[in-house]
mmCIF file of C-alpha atoms in Angstrom:
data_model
loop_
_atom_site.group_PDB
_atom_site.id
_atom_site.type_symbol
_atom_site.label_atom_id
_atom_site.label_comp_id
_atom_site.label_asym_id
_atom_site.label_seq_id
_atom_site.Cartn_x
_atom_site.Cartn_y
_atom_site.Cartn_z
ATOM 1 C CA UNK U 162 14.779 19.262 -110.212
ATOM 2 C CA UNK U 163 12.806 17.346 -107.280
ATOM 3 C CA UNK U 164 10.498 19.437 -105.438
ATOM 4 C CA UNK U 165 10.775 20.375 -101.799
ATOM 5 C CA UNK U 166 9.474 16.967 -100.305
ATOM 6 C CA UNK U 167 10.390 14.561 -103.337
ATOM 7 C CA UNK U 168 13.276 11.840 -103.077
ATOM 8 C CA UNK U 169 16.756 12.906 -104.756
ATOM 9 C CA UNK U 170 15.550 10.618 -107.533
ATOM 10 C CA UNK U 171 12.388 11.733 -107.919
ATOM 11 C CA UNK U 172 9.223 9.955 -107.891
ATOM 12 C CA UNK U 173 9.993 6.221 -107.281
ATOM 13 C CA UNK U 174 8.429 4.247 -110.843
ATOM 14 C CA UNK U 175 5.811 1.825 -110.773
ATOM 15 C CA UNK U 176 3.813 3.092 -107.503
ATOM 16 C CA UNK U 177 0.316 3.308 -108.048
ATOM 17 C CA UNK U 178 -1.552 6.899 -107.649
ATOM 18 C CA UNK U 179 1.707 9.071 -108.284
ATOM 19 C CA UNK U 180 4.006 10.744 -106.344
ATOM 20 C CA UNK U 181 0.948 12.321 -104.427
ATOM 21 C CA UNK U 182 -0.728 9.246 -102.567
ATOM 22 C CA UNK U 183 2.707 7.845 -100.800
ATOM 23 C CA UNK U 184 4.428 10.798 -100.453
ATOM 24 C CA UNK U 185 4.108 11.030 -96.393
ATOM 25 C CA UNK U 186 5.170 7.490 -95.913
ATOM 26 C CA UNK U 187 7.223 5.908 -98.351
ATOM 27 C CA UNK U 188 10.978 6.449 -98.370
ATOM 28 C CA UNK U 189 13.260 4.778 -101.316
ATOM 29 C CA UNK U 190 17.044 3.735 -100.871
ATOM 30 C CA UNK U 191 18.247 7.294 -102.186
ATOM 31 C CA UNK U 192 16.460 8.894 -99.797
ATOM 32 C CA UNK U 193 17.840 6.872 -96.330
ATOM 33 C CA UNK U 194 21.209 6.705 -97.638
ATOM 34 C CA UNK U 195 21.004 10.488 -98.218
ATOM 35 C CA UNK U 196 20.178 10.712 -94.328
ATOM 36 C CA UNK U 197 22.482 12.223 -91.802
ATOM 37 C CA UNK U 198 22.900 9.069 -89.104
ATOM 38 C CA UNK U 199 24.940 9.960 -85.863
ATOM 39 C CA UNK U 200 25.344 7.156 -83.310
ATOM 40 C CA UNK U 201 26.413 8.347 -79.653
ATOM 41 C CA UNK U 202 29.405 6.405 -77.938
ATOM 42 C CA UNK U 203 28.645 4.370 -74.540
ATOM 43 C CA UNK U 204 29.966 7.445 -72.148
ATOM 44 C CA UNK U 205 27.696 9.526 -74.091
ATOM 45 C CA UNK U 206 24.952 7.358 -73.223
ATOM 46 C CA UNK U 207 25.243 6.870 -70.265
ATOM 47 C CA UNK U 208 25.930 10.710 -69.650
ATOM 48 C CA UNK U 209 21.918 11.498 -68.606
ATOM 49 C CA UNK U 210 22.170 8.757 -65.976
ATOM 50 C CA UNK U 211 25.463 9.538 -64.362
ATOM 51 C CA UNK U 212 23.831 12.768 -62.900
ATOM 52 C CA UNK U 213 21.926 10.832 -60.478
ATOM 53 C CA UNK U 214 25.172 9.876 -58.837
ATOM 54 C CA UNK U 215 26.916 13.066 -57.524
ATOM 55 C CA UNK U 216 30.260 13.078 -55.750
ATOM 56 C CA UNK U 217 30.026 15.361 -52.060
ATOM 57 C CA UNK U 218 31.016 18.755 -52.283
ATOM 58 C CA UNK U 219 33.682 19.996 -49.927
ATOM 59 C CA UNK U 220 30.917 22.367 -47.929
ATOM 60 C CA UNK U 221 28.906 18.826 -46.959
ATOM 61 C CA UNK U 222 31.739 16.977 -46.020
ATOM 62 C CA UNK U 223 32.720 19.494 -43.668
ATOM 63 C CA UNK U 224 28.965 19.771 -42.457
ATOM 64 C CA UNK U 225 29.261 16.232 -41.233
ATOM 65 C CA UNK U 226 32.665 16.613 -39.573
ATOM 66 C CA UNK U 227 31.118 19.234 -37.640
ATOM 67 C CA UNK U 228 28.377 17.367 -36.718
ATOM 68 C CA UNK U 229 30.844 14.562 -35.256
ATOM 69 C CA UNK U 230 32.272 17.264 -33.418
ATOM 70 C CA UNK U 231 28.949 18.758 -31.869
ATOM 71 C CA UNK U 232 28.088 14.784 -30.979
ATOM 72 C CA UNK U 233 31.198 14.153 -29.052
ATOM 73 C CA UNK U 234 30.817 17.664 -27.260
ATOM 74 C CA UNK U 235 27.643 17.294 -26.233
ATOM 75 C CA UNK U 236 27.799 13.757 -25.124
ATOM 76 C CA UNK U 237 31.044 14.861 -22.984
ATOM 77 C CA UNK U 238 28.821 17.552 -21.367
ATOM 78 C CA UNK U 239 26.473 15.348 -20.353
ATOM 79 C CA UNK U 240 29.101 12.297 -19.062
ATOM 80 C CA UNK U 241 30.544 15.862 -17.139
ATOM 81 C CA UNK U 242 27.485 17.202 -15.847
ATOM 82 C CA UNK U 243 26.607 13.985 -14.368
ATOM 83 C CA UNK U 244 29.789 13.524 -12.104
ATOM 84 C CA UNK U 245 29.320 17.427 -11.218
ATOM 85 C CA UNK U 246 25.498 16.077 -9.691
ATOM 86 C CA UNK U 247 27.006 13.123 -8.258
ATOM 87 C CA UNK U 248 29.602 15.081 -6.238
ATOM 88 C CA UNK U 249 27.197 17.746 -5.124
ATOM 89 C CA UNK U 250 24.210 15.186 -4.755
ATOM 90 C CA UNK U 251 25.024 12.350 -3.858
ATOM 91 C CA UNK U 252 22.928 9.742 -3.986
ATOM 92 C CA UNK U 253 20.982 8.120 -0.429
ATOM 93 C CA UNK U 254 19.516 5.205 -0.019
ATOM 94 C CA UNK U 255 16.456 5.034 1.702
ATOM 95 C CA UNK U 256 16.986 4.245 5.629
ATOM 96 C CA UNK U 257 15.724 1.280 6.712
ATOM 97 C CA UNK U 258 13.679 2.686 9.605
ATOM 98 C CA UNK U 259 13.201 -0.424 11.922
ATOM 99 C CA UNK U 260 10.064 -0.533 13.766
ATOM 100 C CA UNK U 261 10.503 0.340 17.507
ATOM 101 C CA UNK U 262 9.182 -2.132 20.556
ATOM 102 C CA UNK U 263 5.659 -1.985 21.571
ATOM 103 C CA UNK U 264 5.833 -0.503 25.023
ATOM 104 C CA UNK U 265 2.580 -2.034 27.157
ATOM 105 C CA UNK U 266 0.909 -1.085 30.028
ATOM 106 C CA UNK U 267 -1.770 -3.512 31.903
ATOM 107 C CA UNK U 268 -3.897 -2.652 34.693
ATOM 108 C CA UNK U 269 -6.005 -4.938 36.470
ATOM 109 C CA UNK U 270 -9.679 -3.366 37.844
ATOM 110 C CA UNK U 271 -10.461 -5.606 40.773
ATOM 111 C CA UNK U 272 -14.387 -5.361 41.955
ATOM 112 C CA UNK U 273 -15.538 -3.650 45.522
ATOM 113 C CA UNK U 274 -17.850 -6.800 45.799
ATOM 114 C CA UNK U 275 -19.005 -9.938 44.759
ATOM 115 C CA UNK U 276 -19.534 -9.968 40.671
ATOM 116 C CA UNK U 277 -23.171 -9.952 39.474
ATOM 117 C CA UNK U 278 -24.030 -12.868 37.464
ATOM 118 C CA UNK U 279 -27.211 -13.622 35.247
ATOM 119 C CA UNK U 280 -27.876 -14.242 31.740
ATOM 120 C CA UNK U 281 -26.037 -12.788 28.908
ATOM 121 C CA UNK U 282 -29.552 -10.825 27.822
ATOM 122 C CA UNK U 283 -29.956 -9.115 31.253
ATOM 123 C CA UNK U 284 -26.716 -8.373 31.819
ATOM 124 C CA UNK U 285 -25.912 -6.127 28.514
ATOM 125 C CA UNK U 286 -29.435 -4.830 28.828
ATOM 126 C CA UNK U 287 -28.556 -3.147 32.752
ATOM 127 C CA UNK U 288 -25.127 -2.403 32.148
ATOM 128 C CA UNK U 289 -23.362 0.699 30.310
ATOM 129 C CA UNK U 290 -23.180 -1.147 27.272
ATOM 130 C CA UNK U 291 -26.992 -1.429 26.814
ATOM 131 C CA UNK U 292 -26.615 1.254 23.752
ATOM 132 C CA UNK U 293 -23.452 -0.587 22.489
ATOM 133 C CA UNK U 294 -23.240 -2.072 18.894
ATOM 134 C CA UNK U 295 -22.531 -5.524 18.496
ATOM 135 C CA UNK U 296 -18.925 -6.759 17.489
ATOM 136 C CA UNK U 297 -17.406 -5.173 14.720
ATOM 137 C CA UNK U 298 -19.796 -2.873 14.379
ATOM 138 C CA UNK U 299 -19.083 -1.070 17.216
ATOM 139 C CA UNK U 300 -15.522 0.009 15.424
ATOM 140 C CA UNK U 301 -16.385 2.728 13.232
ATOM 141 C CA UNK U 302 -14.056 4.571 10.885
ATOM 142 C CA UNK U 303 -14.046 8.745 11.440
ATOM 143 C CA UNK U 304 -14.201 10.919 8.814
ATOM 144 C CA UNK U 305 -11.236 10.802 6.829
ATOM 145 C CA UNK U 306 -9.239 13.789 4.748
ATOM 146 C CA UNK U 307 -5.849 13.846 3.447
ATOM 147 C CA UNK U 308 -3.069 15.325 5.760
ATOM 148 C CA UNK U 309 -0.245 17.340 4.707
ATOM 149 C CA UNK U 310 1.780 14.438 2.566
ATOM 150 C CA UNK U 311 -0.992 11.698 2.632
ATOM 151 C CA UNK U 312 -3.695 11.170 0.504
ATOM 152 C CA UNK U 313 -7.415 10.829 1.745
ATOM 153 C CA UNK U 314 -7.253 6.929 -0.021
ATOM 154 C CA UNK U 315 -3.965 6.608 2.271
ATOM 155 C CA UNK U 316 -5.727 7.891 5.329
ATOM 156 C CA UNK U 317 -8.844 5.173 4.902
ATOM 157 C CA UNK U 318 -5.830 2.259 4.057
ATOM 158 C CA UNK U 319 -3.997 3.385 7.763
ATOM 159 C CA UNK U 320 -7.630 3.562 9.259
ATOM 160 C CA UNK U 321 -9.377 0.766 7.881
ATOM 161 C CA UNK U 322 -5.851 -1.599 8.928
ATOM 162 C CA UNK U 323 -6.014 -0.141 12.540
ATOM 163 C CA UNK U 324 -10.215 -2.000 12.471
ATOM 164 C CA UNK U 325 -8.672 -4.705 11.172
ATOM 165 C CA UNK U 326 -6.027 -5.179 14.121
ATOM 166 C CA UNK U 327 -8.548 -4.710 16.670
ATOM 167 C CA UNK U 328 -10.870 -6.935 15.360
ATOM 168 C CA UNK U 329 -8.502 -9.820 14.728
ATOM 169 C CA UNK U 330 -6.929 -9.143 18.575
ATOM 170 C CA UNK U 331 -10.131 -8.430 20.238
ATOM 171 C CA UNK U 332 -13.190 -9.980 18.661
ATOM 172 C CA UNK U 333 -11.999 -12.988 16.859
ATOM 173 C CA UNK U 334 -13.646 -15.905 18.793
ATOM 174 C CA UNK U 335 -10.478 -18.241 18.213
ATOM 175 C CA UNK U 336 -7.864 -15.545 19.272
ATOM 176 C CA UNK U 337 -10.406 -14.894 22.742
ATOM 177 C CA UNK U 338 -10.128 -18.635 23.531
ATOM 178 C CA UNK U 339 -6.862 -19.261 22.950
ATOM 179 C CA UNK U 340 -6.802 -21.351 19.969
ATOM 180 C CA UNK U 341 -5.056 -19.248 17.933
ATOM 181 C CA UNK U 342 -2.880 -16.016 17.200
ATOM 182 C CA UNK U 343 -2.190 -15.886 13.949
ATOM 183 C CA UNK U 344 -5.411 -13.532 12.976
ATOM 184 C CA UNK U 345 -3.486 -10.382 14.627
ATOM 185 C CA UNK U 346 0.027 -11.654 14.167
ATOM 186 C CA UNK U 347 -0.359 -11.540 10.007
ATOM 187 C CA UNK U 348 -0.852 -8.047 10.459
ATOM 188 C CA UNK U 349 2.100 -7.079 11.969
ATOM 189 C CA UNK U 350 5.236 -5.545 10.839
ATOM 190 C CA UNK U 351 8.139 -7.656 10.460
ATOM 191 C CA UNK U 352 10.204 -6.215 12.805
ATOM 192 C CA UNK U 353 8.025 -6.961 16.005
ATOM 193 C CA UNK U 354 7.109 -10.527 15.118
ATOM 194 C CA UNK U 355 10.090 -11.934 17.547
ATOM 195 C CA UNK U 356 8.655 -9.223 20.405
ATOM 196 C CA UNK U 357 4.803 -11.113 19.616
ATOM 197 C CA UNK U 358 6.000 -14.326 19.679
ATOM 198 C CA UNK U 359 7.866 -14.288 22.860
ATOM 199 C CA UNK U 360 5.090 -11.987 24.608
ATOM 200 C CA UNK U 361 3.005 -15.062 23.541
ATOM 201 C CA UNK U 362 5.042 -18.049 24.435
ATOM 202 C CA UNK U 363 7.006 -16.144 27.999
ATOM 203 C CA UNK U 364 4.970 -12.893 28.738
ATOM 204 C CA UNK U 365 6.611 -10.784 31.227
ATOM 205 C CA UNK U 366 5.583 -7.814 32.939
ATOM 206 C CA UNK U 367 9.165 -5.931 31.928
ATOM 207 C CA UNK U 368 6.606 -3.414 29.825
ATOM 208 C CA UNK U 369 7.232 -5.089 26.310
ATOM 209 C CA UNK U 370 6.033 -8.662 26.938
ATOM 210 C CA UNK U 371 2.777 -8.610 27.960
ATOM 211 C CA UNK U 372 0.577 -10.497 25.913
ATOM 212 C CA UNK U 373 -2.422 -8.562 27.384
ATOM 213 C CA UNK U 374 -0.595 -5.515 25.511
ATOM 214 C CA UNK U 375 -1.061 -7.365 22.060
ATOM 215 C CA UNK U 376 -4.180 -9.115 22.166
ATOM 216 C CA UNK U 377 -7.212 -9.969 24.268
ATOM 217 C CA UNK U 378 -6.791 -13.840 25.262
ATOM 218 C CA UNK U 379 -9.030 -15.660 28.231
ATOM 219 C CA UNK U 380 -7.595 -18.845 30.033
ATOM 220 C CA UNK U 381 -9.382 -21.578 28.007
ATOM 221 C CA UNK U 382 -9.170 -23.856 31.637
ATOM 222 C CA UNK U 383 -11.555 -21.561 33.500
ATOM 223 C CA UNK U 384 -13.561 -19.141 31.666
ATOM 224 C CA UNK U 385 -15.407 -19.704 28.133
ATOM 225 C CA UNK U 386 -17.694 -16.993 26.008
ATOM 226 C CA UNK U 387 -21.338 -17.267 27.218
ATOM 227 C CA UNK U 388 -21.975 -14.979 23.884
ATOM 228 C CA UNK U 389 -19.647 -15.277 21.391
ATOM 229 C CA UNK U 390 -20.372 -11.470 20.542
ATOM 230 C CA UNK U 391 -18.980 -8.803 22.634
ATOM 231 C CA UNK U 392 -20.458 -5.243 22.737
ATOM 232 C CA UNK U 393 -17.805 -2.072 21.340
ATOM 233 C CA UNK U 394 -17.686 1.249 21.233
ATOM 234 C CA UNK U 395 -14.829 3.633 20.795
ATOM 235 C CA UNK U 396 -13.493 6.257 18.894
ATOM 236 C CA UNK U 397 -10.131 6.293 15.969
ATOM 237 C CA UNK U 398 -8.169 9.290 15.400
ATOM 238 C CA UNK U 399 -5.436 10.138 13.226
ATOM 239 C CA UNK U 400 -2.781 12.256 12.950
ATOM 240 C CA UNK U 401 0.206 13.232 10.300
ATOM 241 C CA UNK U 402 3.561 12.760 12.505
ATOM 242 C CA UNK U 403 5.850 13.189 10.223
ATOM 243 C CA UNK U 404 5.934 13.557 6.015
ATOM 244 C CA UNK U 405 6.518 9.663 6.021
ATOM 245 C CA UNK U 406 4.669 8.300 8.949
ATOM 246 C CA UNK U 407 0.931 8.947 9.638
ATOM 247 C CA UNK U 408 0.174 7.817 13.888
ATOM 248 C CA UNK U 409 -3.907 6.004 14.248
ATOM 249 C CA UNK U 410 -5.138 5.912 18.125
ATOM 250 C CA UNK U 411 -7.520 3.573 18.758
ATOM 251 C CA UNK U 412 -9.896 4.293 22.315
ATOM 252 C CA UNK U 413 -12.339 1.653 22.793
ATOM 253 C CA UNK U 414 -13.835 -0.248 25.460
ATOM 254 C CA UNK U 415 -15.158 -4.292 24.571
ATOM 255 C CA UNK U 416 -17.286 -5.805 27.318
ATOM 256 C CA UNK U 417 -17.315 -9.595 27.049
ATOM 257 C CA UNK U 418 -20.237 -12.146 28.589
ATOM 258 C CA UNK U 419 -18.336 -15.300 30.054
ATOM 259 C CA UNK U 420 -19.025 -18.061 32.193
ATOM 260 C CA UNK U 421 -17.124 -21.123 33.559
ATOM 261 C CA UNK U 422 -15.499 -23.388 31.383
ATOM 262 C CA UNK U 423 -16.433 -26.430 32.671
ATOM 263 C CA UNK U 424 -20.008 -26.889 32.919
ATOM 264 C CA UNK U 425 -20.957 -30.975 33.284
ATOM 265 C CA UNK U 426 -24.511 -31.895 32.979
ATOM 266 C CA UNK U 427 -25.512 -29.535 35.420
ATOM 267 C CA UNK U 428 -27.413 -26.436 35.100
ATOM 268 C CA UNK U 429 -25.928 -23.749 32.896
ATOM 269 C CA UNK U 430 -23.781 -21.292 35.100
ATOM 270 C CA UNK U 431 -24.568 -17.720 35.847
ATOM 271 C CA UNK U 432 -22.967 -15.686 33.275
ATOM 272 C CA UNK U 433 -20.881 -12.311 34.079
ATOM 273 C CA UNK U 434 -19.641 -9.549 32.395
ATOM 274 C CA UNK U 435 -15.918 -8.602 31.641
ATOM 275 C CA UNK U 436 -14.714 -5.500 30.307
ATOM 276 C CA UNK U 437 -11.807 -4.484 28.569
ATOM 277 C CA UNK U 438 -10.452 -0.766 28.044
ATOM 278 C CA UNK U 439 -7.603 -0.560 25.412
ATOM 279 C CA UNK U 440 -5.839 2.267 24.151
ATOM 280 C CA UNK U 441 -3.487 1.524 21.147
ATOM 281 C CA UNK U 442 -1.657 3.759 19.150
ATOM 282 C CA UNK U 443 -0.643 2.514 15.622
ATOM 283 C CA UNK U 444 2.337 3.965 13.570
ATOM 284 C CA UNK U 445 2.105 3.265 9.559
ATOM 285 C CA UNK U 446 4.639 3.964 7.100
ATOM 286 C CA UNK U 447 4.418 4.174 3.094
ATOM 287 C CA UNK U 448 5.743 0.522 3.142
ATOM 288 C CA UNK U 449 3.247 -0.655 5.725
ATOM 289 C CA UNK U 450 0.381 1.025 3.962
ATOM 290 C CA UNK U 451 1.607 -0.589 1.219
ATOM 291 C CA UNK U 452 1.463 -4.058 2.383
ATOM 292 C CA UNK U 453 -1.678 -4.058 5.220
ATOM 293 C CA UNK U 454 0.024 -4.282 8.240
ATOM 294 C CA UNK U 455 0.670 -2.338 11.619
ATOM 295 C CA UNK U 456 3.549 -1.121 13.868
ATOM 296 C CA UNK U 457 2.096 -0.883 17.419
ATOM 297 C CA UNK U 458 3.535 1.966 19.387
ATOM 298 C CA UNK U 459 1.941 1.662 22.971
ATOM 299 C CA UNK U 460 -0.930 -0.315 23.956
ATOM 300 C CA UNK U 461 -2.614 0.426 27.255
ATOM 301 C CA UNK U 462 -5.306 -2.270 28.603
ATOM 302 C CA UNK U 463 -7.435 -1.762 31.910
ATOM 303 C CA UNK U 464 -9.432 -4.829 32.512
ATOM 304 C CA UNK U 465 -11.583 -6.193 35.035
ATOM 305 C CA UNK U 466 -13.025 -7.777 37.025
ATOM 306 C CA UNK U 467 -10.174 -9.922 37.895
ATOM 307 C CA UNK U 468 -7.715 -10.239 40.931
ATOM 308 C CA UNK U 469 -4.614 -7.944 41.277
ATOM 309 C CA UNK U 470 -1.437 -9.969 41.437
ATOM 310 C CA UNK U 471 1.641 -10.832 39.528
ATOM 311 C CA UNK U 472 0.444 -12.831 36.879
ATOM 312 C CA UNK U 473 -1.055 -10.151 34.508
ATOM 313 C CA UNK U 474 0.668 -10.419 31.445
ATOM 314 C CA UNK U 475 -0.300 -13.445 29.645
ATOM 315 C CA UNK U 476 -3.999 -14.579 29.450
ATOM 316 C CA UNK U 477 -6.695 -12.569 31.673
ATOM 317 C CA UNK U 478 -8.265 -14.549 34.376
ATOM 318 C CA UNK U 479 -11.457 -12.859 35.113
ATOM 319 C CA UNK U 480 -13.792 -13.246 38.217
ATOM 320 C CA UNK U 481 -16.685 -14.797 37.644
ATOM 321 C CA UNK U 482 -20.465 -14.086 38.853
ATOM 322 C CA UNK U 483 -20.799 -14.162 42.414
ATOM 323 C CA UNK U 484 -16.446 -14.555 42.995
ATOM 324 C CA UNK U 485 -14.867 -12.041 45.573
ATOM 325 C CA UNK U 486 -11.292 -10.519 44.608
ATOM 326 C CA UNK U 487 -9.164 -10.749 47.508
ATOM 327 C CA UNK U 488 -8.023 -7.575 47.963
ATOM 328 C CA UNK U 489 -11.214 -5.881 48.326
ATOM 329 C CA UNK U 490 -10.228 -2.506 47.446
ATOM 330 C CA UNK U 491 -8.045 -3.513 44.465
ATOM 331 C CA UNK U 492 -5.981 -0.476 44.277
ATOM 332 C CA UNK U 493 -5.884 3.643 45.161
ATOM 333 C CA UNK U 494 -7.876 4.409 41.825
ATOM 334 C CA UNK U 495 -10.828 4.016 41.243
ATOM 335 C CA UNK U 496 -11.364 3.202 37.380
ATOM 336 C CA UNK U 497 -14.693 3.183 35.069
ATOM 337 C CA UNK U 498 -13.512 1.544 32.200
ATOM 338 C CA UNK U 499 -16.304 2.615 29.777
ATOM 339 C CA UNK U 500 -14.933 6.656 30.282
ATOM 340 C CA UNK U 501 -12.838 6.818 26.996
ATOM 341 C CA UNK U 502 -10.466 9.345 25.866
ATOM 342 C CA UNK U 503 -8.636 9.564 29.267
ATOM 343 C CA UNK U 504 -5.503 8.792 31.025
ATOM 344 C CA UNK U 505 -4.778 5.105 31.790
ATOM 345 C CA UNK U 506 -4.453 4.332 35.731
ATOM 346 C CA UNK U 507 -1.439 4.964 36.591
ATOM 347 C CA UNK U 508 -1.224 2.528 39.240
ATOM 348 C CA UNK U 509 -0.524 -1.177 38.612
ATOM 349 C CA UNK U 510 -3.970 -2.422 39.648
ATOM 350 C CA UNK U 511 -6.921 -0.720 39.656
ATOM 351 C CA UNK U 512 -10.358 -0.745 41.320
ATOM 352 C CA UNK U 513 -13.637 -1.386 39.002
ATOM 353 C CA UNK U 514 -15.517 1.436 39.554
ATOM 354 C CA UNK U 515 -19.346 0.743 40.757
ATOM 355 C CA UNK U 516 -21.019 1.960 38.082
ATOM 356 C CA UNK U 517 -19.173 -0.213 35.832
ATOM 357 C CA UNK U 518 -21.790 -3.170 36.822
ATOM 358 C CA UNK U 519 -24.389 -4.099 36.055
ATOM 359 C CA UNK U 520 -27.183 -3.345 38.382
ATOM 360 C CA UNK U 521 -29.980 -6.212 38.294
#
């Protein structure tokens, strides 16, 4: 009989080194037909890997129904909640808020006597303006803080737009002589451009066609800048009107050195001193903050010397040194122009105070 790990047969013949030496690795016919083979159909085979494909169970299919559901419900809540809004809220448009007419006041200051003349040095030294800064200069900016619904950067924009107005209207060498308008006009709002324009081209004195009311302009025929700098000082406020409108008042007075326009080859003409007192209150909105430019409210202008009379409204004709005004006591009020932060003169010509000369 074979032993426990010999072949059926026994110890194939002919091997060299006995049954001991091959014994773990050598296997004759008897032996592998005596094995026990079992092959495994194709369904059996593919058994293992069929598990990775699993049909859904009844719970997940009714898991994703009722997520449908919840979809479709919510999504209707929304689409409901926002007609509900719309009917109780619904929506405005902004309102085109239209900039209102500049309303203008001009007064005329005629002299008590014949105007001093001299050079433009003498005359700025002996006059009120002697302390006076130079130009722009003499337009400075307050202190600035945020309001109520306006930031402190908002504040400076509204301030620092208001300068730029009054520098374009009343120091701009080409705007004084009449060249041009088109510094202070870009800086307008929209909706006054057609009230400008016509103060410019037919000024009235109705009270919203003056061009005095808009911008400082000489007649070019008779007078000319003997200094092309004119001497300010003034004051800007500012004030919160309203949560969407913030209000800038500009009080200053400009004194101007002119002379005759004409001067052939003779010797230079006496220069003399004019002096204009404006009052303006600007109006900004977010939009005009936005975009630079101004809405003029009311603009109030005292100027002098010059003659009282109808023709007020367009360019200022001023007296010149050693010139008479006709009416020698101008008006019932007597006016210094260089007192800021006061009423205008409420009468429609004024007389230049005095002290408002220069004494030489």
């Amino acid at each position: 009989m074979a032993g426990r790990g010999d072949p059926p047969e026994g110890t194939p013949e002919g091997f060299p080194g006995g049954e001991d030496e091959y014994r773990s690795v050598v296997f004759d016919e008897a032996f592998i037909r005596a094995a026990h083979l079992q092959e495994f159909s194709a369904q059996e085979r593919m058994g293992e890997y069929a598990q990775a494909v699993r049909s859904r169970s009844s719970w997940e299919g009714r898991s994703g129904s009722r997520q449908a559901v919840l979809l479709v419900l919510l999504i209707l809540l929304a689409f409901g909640t926002a007609i509900y809004l719309g009917v109780r809220n619904p929506y405005q448009p902004p309102v085109d808020e239209r900039a209102e007419p500049l309303r203008t006041t001009v007064v005329p200051l005629a002299p008590q006597g014949p105007v001093p003349g001299g050079t433009p040095t003498q005359l700025f030294a002996h006059s009120p303006v002697a302390e006076y800064r130079t130009g722009a200069a003499g337009i400075n900016l307050p202190i600035a803080g945020r309001t109520s619904h306006f930031a402190e950067s908002q504040v400076v924009t509204g301030l620092s737009i208001a300068k730029d107005y009054l520098v374009a209207s009343s120091l701009e060498p080409d705007v004084l002589s009449g060249a041009t308008v088109r510094p202070a006009r870009l800086l307008l709002d929209p909706d006054q451009l057609e009230q400008f324009d016509r103060s410019v081209e037919s000024p009235s004195d109705d009270g919203r066609h003056a061009l005095a009311g808009w911008l400082v302009r000489f007649d070019p025929r008779q007078v000319a800048l003997a200094e092309p700098a004119a001497r300010v000082q003034g004051t800007l406020r500012f004030e919160e009107t309203s949560p969407d409108t913030l209000d800038v008042t500009a009080d200053h007075t400009y004194t101007y050195a002119l002379r005759p326009a004409a001067q052939g080859s003779g010797p230079v003409a006496a220069a003399s001193l004019f002096t204009v007192h404006r009052v303006v209150h600007f109006r900004f909105d977010r939009e005009d903050l936005r975009m630079h430019r101004a809405e003029l409210l009311t603009s109030t202008v005292e100027a002098g010397p010059q003659a009282c009379g109808p023709d007020t409204t367009g360019s200022l004709k001023p007296l010149l040194a050693g010139a008479r005004a006709s009416d020698a006591g101008g008006g019932p009020v007597v006016t210094d122009p260089y007192a800021t932060a006061r009423p205008a003169a409420p009468a429609l010509c004024g007389a230049l105070a005095p002290s408002a000369q220069p004494w030489l």
